[in-house]
Coordinates of C-alpha atoms (C1' of nucleotides) in Angstrom, one line a residue:
Chain A
M1 CA 0.0 0.0 0.0
R2 CA 2.7 2.4 1.0
D3 CA 4.9 1.3 -1.8
A4 CA 2.0 1.5 -4.3
L5 CA 1.4 5.1 -3.2
V6 CA 5.0 6.1 -3.5
A7 CA 5.3 4.5 -6.9
A8 CA 2.1 6.2 -8.2
A9 CA 3.2 9.5 -6.7
F10 CA 6.7 9.5 -8.3
R11 CA 5.3 8.4 -11.6
L12 CA 3.0 11.5 -11.7
F13 CA 5.6 13.8 -10.2
L14 CA 8.0 13.0 -12.9
E15 CA 5.4 13.1 -15.6
R16 CA 3.8 16.5 -14.8
G17 CA 5.6 17.9 -11.8
Y18 CA 5.0 17.9 -8.1
E19 CA 2.8 20.9 -7.8
Q20 CA 0.7 20.0 -10.8
T21 CA -0.1 16.6 -9.2
T22 CA -2.9 16.6 -6.6
V23 CA -3.3 14.0 -3.9
D24 CA -6.5 13.0 -5.7
D25 CA -4.5 12.2 -8.8
I26 CA -2.2 9.9 -6.8
V27 CA -4.9 8.0 -5.1
A28 CA -6.8 7.6 -8.3
L29 CA -3.7 6.1 -10.0
A30 CA -3.0 3.9 -7.0
G31 CA -6.6 2.8 -6.9
V32 CA -7.0 3.6 -3.2
G33 CA -9.1 6.1 -1.2
R34 CA -8.0 9.6 -0.6
R35 CA -8.2 9.1 3.2
S36 CA -5.8 6.2 3.0
F37 CA -3.1 8.4 1.6
F38 CA -3.1 10.5 4.7
R39 CA -3.1 7.5 6.9
Y40 CA 0.3 6.5 5.5
F41 CA 1.8 9.9 4.9
P42 CA 1.0 12.9 7.2
S43 CA 1.4 15.3 4.3
K44 CA 2.0 15.3 0.6
E45 CA 5.6 16.1 1.1
D46 CA 6.2 13.0 3.1
V47 CA 5.6 10.7 0.2
V48 CA 8.8 12.1 -1.4
F49 CA 10.9 11.1 1.6
P50 CA 9.4 7.7 2.6
D51 CA 12.5 6.3 4.4
H52 CA 13.9 9.3 6.3
E53 CA 11.8 8.6 9.4
R54 CA 13.3 5.2 9.7
C55 CA 16.8 6.5 8.9
L56 CA 16.5 9.1 11.6
A57 CA 15.4 6.4 14.1
D58 CA 18.4 4.3 13.1
M59 CA 20.8 7.3 13.6
T60 CA 19.3 8.0 17.0
A61 CA 19.6 4.4 18.0
F62 CA 23.2 4.3 16.8
L63 CA 24.1 7.4 18.8
A64 CA 22.3 6.1 21.9
A65 CA 24.0 2.6 21.5
G66 CA 27.3 3.8 23.0
T67 CA 30.0 6.3 23.0
D68 CA 33.4 6.6 21.4
D69 CA 36.8 7.8 22.6
E70 CA 36.5 10.2 19.7
P71 CA 33.1 11.9 19.5
V72 CA 33.7 13.5 16.2
R73 CA 34.4 10.1 14.6
R74 CA 31.2 8.8 16.1
V75 CA 29.0 11.5 14.6
C76 CA 30.8 11.1 11.3
D77 CA 29.9 7.4 11.4
A78 CA 26.3 8.3 12.2
A79 CA 26.2 10.7 9.2
R80 CA 27.3 7.8 7.0
L81 CA 24.1 6.0 7.8
V82 CA 22.3 8.7 5.8
L83 CA 24.5 8.1 2.8
L84 CA 23.8 4.4 3.0
M85 CA 20.1 5.1 2.8
Y86 CA 20.6 7.2 -0.3
A87 CA 23.0 4.6 -1.8
E88 CA 20.5 1.8 -1.3
N89 CA 18.5 3.0 -4.2
P90 CA 20.6 5.4 -6.4
A91 CA 18.0 5.8 -9.2
F92 CA 15.3 6.8 -6.8
S93 CA 17.6 9.1 -4.9
V94 CA 18.7 10.9 -8.1
Q95 CA 15.1 11.4 -9.2
R96 CA 14.2 12.7 -5.8
Y97 CA 17.1 15.1 -5.8
R98 CA 16.1 16.6 -9.1
L99 CA 12.6 17.0 -7.7
T100 CA 13.6 18.7 -4.5
R101 CA 16.0 21.0 -6.3
Q102 CA 13.2 22.6 -8.4
V103 CA 10.3 22.6 -5.9
P104 CA 10.7 25.1 -3.1
G105 CA 8.2 23.3 -0.9
L106 CA 10.1 20.1 -1.1
R107 CA 13.4 21.9 -0.4
A108 CA 11.9 23.4 2.7
Y109 CA 10.7 20.0 3.8
E110 CA 14.1 18.5 3.2
L111 CA 15.7 21.2 5.3
S112 CA 13.5 20.3 8.2
V113 CA 14.6 16.6 7.8
V114 CA 18.3 17.6 7.6
W115 CA 17.7 19.8 10.7
R116 CA 16.5 16.8 12.7
Y117 CA 19.6 14.8 11.7
E118 CA 21.8 17.7 12.7
R119 CA 20.0 18.1 16.1
A120 CA 20.5 14.4 16.7
L121 CA 24.3 14.7 16.1
A122 CA 24.5 17.9 18.1
G123 CA 22.6 16.3 21.0
Y124 CA 25.1 13.5 21.1
L125 CA 28.0 15.9 21.0
R126 CA 26.5 18.2 23.6
A127 CA 26.3 15.3 26.0
R128 CA 29.9 14.4 25.3
Y129 CA 31.1 17.9 25.7
A130 CA 29.0 18.7 28.8
G131 CA 31.0 20.6 31.3
L132 CA 33.6 21.8 28.8
R133 CA 33.7 25.5 28.3
D134 CA 31.7 26.4 25.2
G135 CA 30.7 22.7 25.0
T136 CA 27.3 23.4 23.4
L137 CA 28.9 25.8 20.9
R138 CA 31.5 23.3 19.9
A139 CA 28.8 20.6 19.6
D140 CA 26.6 22.7 17.4
V141 CA 29.4 23.9 15.1
I142 CA 30.8 20.4 14.6
A143 CA 27.3 18.9 14.0
A144 CA 26.7 21.6 11.4
A145 CA 30.1 21.0 9.8
V146 CA 29.6 17.3 9.6
V147 CA 26.2 17.7 8.0
A148 CA 27.5 20.3 5.5
A149 CA 30.4 18.1 4.5
H150 CA 28.2 15.0 4.2
N151 CA 25.7 16.9 2.0
N152 CA 28.4 18.5 -0.1
A153 CA 29.7 15.1 -1.1
L154 CA 26.2 13.5 -1.3
R155 CA 24.9 16.2 -3.6
S156 CA 27.8 16.2 -5.9
W157 CA 27.3 12.4 -6.2
L158 CA 23.6 12.9 -6.9
R159 CA 24.3 15.6 -9.5
S160 CA 26.5 13.1 -11.3
D161 CA 23.5 10.7 -11.6
G162 CA 24.9 8.4 -9.0
Q163 CA 28.1 7.7 -10.9
G164 CA 31.3 7.4 -8.9
D165 CA 32.0 6.2 -5.4
A166 CA 29.7 8.0 -3.0
E167 CA 31.2 6.4 0.1
A168 CA 34.7 7.5 -0.8
A169 CA 33.5 11.0 -1.5
V170 CA 31.7 11.3 1.8
D171 CA 34.7 9.8 3.6
H172 CA 36.9 12.3 2.1
A173 CA 34.6 15.2 3.0
L174 CA 34.2 14.0 6.6
E175 CA 37.9 13.6 6.9
H176 CA 38.2 17.3 6.2
V177 CA 36.0 18.1 9.1
R178 CA 37.9 15.9 11.4
A179 CA 41.1 17.6 10.2
A180 CA 39.6 21.0 11.0
F181 CA 38.2 20.2 14.4
G182 CA 40.8 17.7 15.2
A183 CA 40.7 14.4 16.9
E184 CA 40.6 14.9 20.6
T185 CA 42.5 11.7 21.2
V186 CA 44.5 9.4 19.0
P187 CA 45.8 6.0 19.6
A188 CA 48.7 6.1 22.1
V189 CA 52.1 5.2 20.8
T190 CA 53.1 2.2 22.8
D191 CA 56.2 1.0 21.1
G192 CA 58.4 4.1 21.6
P193 CA 59.0 7.1 23.7
D194 CA 56.7 10.1 23.6
D195 CA 58.0 11.5 20.4
V196 CA 57.5 15.1 19.4
V197 CA 56.9 16.9 16.2
V198 CA 58.4 20.2 15.4
I199 CA 56.7 22.5 12.9
V200 CA 58.4 25.6 11.7
S201 CA 56.2 28.2 10.2
R202 CA 56.7 31.6 8.8
R203 CA 54.5 34.1 10.4
G204 CA 52.0 35.0 7.8
A205 CA 51.6 31.5 6.4
P206 CA 48.1 30.3 5.9
L207 CA 47.0 28.7 9.2
W208 CA 45.1 25.9 7.6
R209 CA 48.1 24.9 5.6
V210 CA 50.0 24.8 8.8
V211 CA 47.3 22.5 10.1
Q212 CA 47.7 20.3 7.1
E213 CA 51.4 20.1 7.8
L214 CA 50.7 19.2 11.4
E215 CA 48.3 16.5 10.3
A216 CA 50.8 15.0 8.0
A217 CA 53.5 15.2 10.6
L218 CA 51.3 13.6 13.2
G219 CA 50.6 10.7 10.8
R220 CA 46.9 11.5 10.2
G221 CA 47.2 12.6 6.6
Chain B
M1 CA -0.4 48.7 6.1
R2 CA 2.4 46.2 6.4
D3 CA 3.1 47.3 9.9
A4 CA -0.6 47.2 10.8
L5 CA -0.8 43.7 9.6
V6 CA 2.3 42.6 11.5
A7 CA 1.0 44.2 14.7
A8 CA -2.4 42.6 14.4
A9 CA -1.0 39.2 13.5
F10 CA 1.4 39.2 16.5
R11 CA -1.3 40.4 18.9
L12 CA -3.5 37.5 17.9
F13 CA -0.6 35.0 17.7
L14 CA 0.4 35.8 21.3
E15 CA -3.2 35.8 22.5
R16 CA -4.5 32.5 21.0
G17 CA -1.5 30.9 19.2
Y18 CA -0.3 30.8 15.6
E19 CA -2.4 27.9 14.3
Q20 CA -5.5 29.0 16.1
T21 CA -5.3 32.3 14.3
T22 CA -6.7 32.5 10.7
V23 CA -5.7 35.1 8.1
D24 CA -9.3 36.2 8.3
D25 CA -8.9 37.0 12.0
I26 CA -5.8 39.1 11.2
V27 CA -7.3 41.1 8.4
A28 CA -10.5 41.6 10.5
L29 CA -8.4 43.1 13.3
A30 CA -6.3 45.2 11.0
G31 CA -9.4 46.4 9.2
V32 CA -8.2 45.5 5.7
G33 CA -9.3 43.1 3.0
R34 CA -8.1 39.5 3.0
R35 CA -6.7 39.9 -0.4
S36 CA -4.4 42.7 0.7
F37 CA -2.8 40.4 3.3
F38 CA -1.4 38.2 0.5
R39 CA -0.3 41.2 -1.4
Y40 CA 2.2 42.1 1.3
F41 CA 3.0 38.6 2.6
P42 CA 3.2 35.7 0.2
S43 CA 2.2 33.3 3.0
K44 CA 0.9 33.3 6.5
E45 CA 4.4 32.4 7.7
D46 CA 6.0 35.5 6.1
V47 CA 4.2 37.8 8.5
V48 CA 6.3 36.3 11.3
F49 CA 9.6 37.2 9.6
P50 CA 8.8 40.6 8.0
D51 CA 12.4 41.9 7.9
H52 CA 14.4 38.8 6.8
E53 CA 14.0 39.6 3.1
R54 CA 15.6 43.0 3.6
C55 CA 18.3 41.5 5.8
L56 CA 19.1 38.9 3.2
A57 CA 19.4 41.6 0.5
D58 CA 21.7 43.6 2.8
M59 CA 23.9 40.5 3.3
T60 CA 24.1 39.8 -0.4
A61 CA 25.0 43.4 -1.1
F62 CA 27.6 43.4 1.7
L63 CA 29.2 40.3 0.2
A64 CA 29.1 41.6 -3.3
A65 CA 30.5 45.0 -2.2
G66 CA 34.0 43.7 -2.1
T67 CA 36.4 41.1 -0.9
D68 CA 38.7 40.7 2.0
D69 CA 42.2 39.3 2.5
E70 CA 40.6 36.9 4.9
P71 CA 37.3 35.4 3.5
V72 CA 36.4 33.8 6.8
R73 CA 36.4 37.2 8.6
R74 CA 34.3 38.6 5.8
V75 CA 31.5 36.0 6.2
C76 CA 31.7 36.4 9.9
D77 CA 31.0 40.1 9.5
A78 CA 28.2 39.3 7.1
A79 CA 26.7 37.0 9.7
R80 CA 26.8 39.8 12.2
L81 CA 24.3 41.7 10.0
V82 CA 21.7 39.2 11.0
L83 CA 22.4 39.7 14.7
L84 CA 22.0 43.4 14.2
M85 CA 18.6 42.9 12.8
Y86 CA 17.5 40.8 15.8
A87 CA 19.1 43.3 18.2
E88 CA 17.2 46.2 16.6
N89 CA 14.1 45.1 18.3
P90 CA 14.9 42.7 21.2
A91 CA 11.3 42.4 22.5
F92 CA 9.9 41.5 19.1
S93 CA 12.7 39.0 18.5
V94 CA 12.2 37.2 21.8
Q95 CA 8.5 36.9 21.1
R96 CA 9.1 35.6 17.7
Y97 CA 11.7 33.1 19.0
R98 CA 9.1 31.7 21.5
L99 CA 6.6 31.4 18.7
T100 CA 8.9 29.6 16.3
R101 CA 10.1 27.2 19.0
Q102 CA 6.6 25.8 19.5
V103 CA 5.1 25.9 16.0
P104 CA 6.7 23.3 13.7
G105 CA 5.5 25.1 10.6
L106 CA 7.3 28.3 11.6
R107 CA 10.4 26.4 12.5
A108 CA 10.5 24.9 9.0
Y109 CA 10.0 28.3 7.5
E110 CA 12.9 29.7 9.6
L111 CA 15.1 26.9 8.5
S112 CA 14.5 27.9 4.9
V113 CA 15.4 31.5 5.7
V114 CA 18.6 30.4 7.5
W115 CA 19.4 28.2 4.5
R116 CA 19.3 31.2 2.2
Y117 CA 21.7 33.1 4.5
E118 CA 24.0 30.1 4.5
R119 CA 23.9 29.8 0.7
A120 CA 24.8 33.4 0.4
L121 CA 27.8 32.9 2.6
A122 CA 28.8 29.7 0.9
G123 CA 28.5 31.4 -2.5
Y124 CA 30.9 34.1 -1.5
L125 CA 33.4 31.5 -0.1
R126 CA 33.0 29.3 -3.1
A127 CA 34.0 32.2 -5.3
R128 CA 37.0 33.0 -3.1
Y129 CA 38.1 29.4 -2.9
A130 CA 37.5 28.7 -6.6
G131 CA 40.4 26.7 -8.0
L132 CA 41.6 25.4 -4.6
R133 CA 41.3 21.7 -4.1
D134 CA 38.1 20.9 -2.2
G135 CA 37.3 24.6 -2.5
T136 CA 33.5 24.1 -2.5
L137 CA 33.7 21.6 0.3
R138 CA 35.7 24.0 2.4
A139 CA 33.3 26.8 1.5
D140 CA 30.2 24.9 2.5
V141 CA 31.6 23.6 5.7
I142 CA 32.8 27.1 6.8
A143 CA 29.5 28.6 5.9
A144 CA 27.6 26.0 7.9
A145 CA 29.9 26.4 10.9
V146 CA 29.6 30.2 10.8
V147 CA 25.8 30.0 10.7
A148 CA 25.8 27.4 13.5
A149 CA 28.0 29.4 15.7
H150 CA 26.0 32.6 15.1
N151 CA 22.7 30.8 15.8
N152 CA 24.1 29.2 18.9
A153 CA 24.9 32.6 20.4
L154 CA 21.8 34.3 19.1
R155 CA 19.5 31.6 20.5
S156 CA 21.1 31.6 23.9
W157 CA 20.6 35.3 23.9
L158 CA 17.0 35.0 22.9
R159 CA 16.4 32.3 25.5
S160 CA 17.6 34.8 28.2
D161 CA 14.9 37.3 27.1
G162 CA 17.4 39.6 25.4
Q163 CA 19.5 40.1 28.5
G164 CA 23.2 40.2 28.2
D165 CA 25.5 41.4 25.4
A166 CA 24.4 39.6 22.2
E167 CA 27.2 41.1 20.1
A168 CA 29.9 39.9 22.5
A169 CA 28.4 36.4 22.6
V170 CA 28.2 36.2 18.8
D171 CA 31.8 37.6 18.5
H172 CA 33.0 35.0 20.9
A173 CA 31.2 32.2 19.0
L174 CA 32.5 33.3 15.6
E175 CA 36.0 33.6 17.0
H176 CA 35.8 29.9 17.7
V177 CA 35.0 29.2 14.1
R178 CA 37.9 31.3 13.0
A179 CA 40.1 29.4 15.4
A180 CA 39.0 26.1 14.0
F181 CA 39.3 27.1 10.3
G182 CA 42.1 29.5 10.7
A183 CA 42.9 32.7 9.0
E184 CA 44.4 32.2 5.6
T185 CA 46.4 35.3 5.8
V186 CA 47.5 37.6 8.6
P187 CA 49.0 41.1 8.4
A188 CA 52.6 40.9 7.2
V189 CA 55.2 41.7 9.6
T190 CA 57.0 44.7 8.2
D191 CA 59.4 45.8 10.9
G192 CA 61.4 42.7 11.2
P193 CA 62.8 39.7 9.4
D194 CA 60.6 36.7 8.5
D195 CA 60.5 35.3 11.9
V196 CA 59.5 31.7 12.6
V197 CA 57.5 29.9 15.2
V198 CA 58.3 26.6 16.5
I199 CA 55.6 24.3 18.0
V200 CA 56.5 21.2 19.8
S201 CA 53.7 18.8 20.2
R202 CA 53.4 15.4 21.7
R203 CA 52.1 12.8 19.3
G204 CA 48.6 12.1 20.7
A205 CA 47.9 15.6 21.7
P206 CA 44.4 17.0 20.8
L207 CA 44.8 18.6 17.4
W208 CA 42.5 21.4 18.1
R209 CA 44.5 22.4 21.2
V210 CA 47.6 22.4 19.1
V211 CA 45.8 24.7 16.7
Q212 CA 45.1 27.0 19.6
E213 CA 48.7 27.0 20.6
L214 CA 49.6 27.8 17.0
E215 CA 47.2 30.7 17.0
A216 CA 48.6 32.1 20.3
A217 CA 52.1 31.7 19.0
L218 CA 51.3 33.4 15.8
G219 CA 49.9 36.3 17.7
R220 CA 46.2 35.8 16.8
G221 CA 44.9 34.8 20.2
Chain C
dG1 C1' -24.4 -17.0 13.8
dC2 C1' -22.9 -13.2 16.5
dT3 C1' -20.0 -9.5 18.0
dC4 C1' -15.8 -7.0 18.2
dC5 C1' -12.3 -4.7 15.7
dG6 C1' -9.0 -2.8 12.5
dG7 C1' -8.2 -1.3 7.9
dC8 C1' -10.5 1.2 4.3
dG9 C1' -13.5 4.4 1.7
dG10 C1' -16.8 8.4 1.3
dT11 C1' -18.5 12.9 2.8
dA12 C1' -18.3 17.2 4.4
dC13 C1' -15.7 20.7 6.5
dT14 C1' -11.8 24.3 7.5
dG15 C1' -8.4 27.2 6.0
dA16 C1' -4.4 28.7 3.0
dG17 C1' -3.5 30.5 -1.3
dT18 C1' -4.8 32.3 -6.2
dG19 C1' -7.2 34.5 -10.2
dC20 C1' -10.3 37.7 -11.6
dC21 C1' -12.8 41.7 -11.6
dG22 C1' -15.0 45.8 -9.7
dT23 C1' -14.2 50.2 -7.2
dG24 C1' -12.4 54.3 -5.4
dC25 C1' -8.6 57.5 -5.4
dC26 C1' -4.8 59.8 -7.5
dG27 C1' -2.3 63.0 -10.8
dA28 C1' -2.0 64.0 -15.7
dT29 C1' -4.0 65.6 -19.9
dC30 C1' -7.0 68.1 -23.1
Chain D
dG1 C1' -13.3 71.3 -15.0
dA2 C1' -14.3 66.8 -17.1
dT3 C1' -12.0 62.7 -18.6
dC4 C1' -8.6 59.2 -18.8
dG5 C1' -5.1 55.8 -17.1
dG6 C1' -2.7 53.8 -13.5
dC7 C1' -2.8 51.8 -8.9
dA8 C1' -4.0 50.0 -4.5
dC9 C1' -7.5 47.8 -2.3
dG10 C1' -11.6 44.8 -1.5
dG11 C1' -14.8 41.1 -2.6
dC12 C1' -16.0 36.8 -4.8
dA13 C1' -15.2 32.3 -6.3
dC14 C1' -12.3 28.7 -6.8
dT15 C1' -8.5 24.8 -6.0
dC16 C1' -6.4 21.9 -3.0
dA17 C1' -4.2 20.2 1.4
dG18 C1' -5.4 18.3 5.6
dT19 C1' -9.0 16.7 9.2
dA20 C1' -13.2 14.9 11.6
dC21 C1' -16.6 11.8 11.4
dC22 C1' -19.2 8.1 9.9
dG23 C1' -20.3 3.8 7.4
dC24 C1' -18.6 -0.5 5.3
dC25 C1' -16.5 -4.9 5.2
dG26 C1' -13.8 -8.9 6.3
dG27 C1' -11.5 -11.7 9.7
dA28 C1' -10.8 -13.5 14.6
dG29 C1' -12.8 -15.2 18.6
dC30 C1' -16.9 -16.9 21.5

DNA sequence: GCTCCGGCGGTACTGAGTGCCGTGCCGATC
DNA sequence: GATCGGCACGGCACTCAGTACCGCCGGAGC
């Protein structure tokens, strides 16, 4: 029933556009009553994102399941769950992406979905950074950065019609965030003394390049 | 006319709630025709954010007006324009904040507004980082981080009923972002040789603390 | 066979948003 | 001074999303 409604809806959306398709059209094509549509989808927008609710629950469960020595890594892993959902059905994801790009109402709806993901990540980080000075600020900023990096890679993959390695692109993007915000802890070096790294930098050098040097020197490049 | 509609709308929204107020109620109180409401506000949500359109235009103009040696600083300054708009009328902003917090539809609308701000910032940074490897990624992430930091400070100020120094809070939050992403360039030292800074770091130290050390050493703390 | 119940459909309603047209008010023109 | 053209406003009628309510039916249990 749900699947039949989604299929009918997308067929009409692609044929004549989202706003030109009424709920009556959809239920007529699916051969069900109008009331049943709203039993399965709270609104017309929801039929475009039939799996986000489940994915959000998965992410929440993942974050609640446990902690990690490195909170940033944990939220990056949580973000990857979203990519997996998109990658499950590339053709569908690409069609939906084109739809949401040109329909303002769908874009707004997608933003509210993304916002809920971001709040889930920020909530986890806020708990981990509780007590730290500017802990909530740090949590919010990192959550926003993780979401932005994820979406940057995801959307460039969607724009390319699902060609290329989406996971690698997202990994690369998330690695940038981890580079910027740093890993709070790294595996201890057990087979040697506490070695040190010396960075020499000209005053006036781009700071982020210095950070890249640091990363390379610390063996995280 | 616009102001009369906004005043009537907020009076009713605060009295009986947003969803319990119809557009007919608003125009009846304001003493104007229903059709005129939609002439000034494309939707019922728009009457809650009567000045965002102007602010967005201001930000776009500010970003288009010129560049900066340090793009991150420029987008931080652009973000401050939004705070100024909120600070112009603290009482109104606090009321609106409470309204948007408890009405899902308004929250979704606000997200779409914030998204447009973020895209404006990201567009500026994308142009500045054009050609750099991962330039658009870096632009999107920084824009998201700036918006998140700004909103973190703004909302904590709104939660405190407009008490405290909003500008100082936002400055502090944005400074965190600049610390994480660094300044690409700093003023050249003219009255001395190209001096160098040496940082010694234990492998395993938190990277972001190392960045803070770097900043302090480079005289940007 | 009877009842209870959950999924489904139909009807009627509210309210947002739109298109169209009439009206009154204004300065400009002859 | 009468007329014309633009413009802002109001009113009416309509579409469509979303909701409340009720009636129908088929299966499970007694």
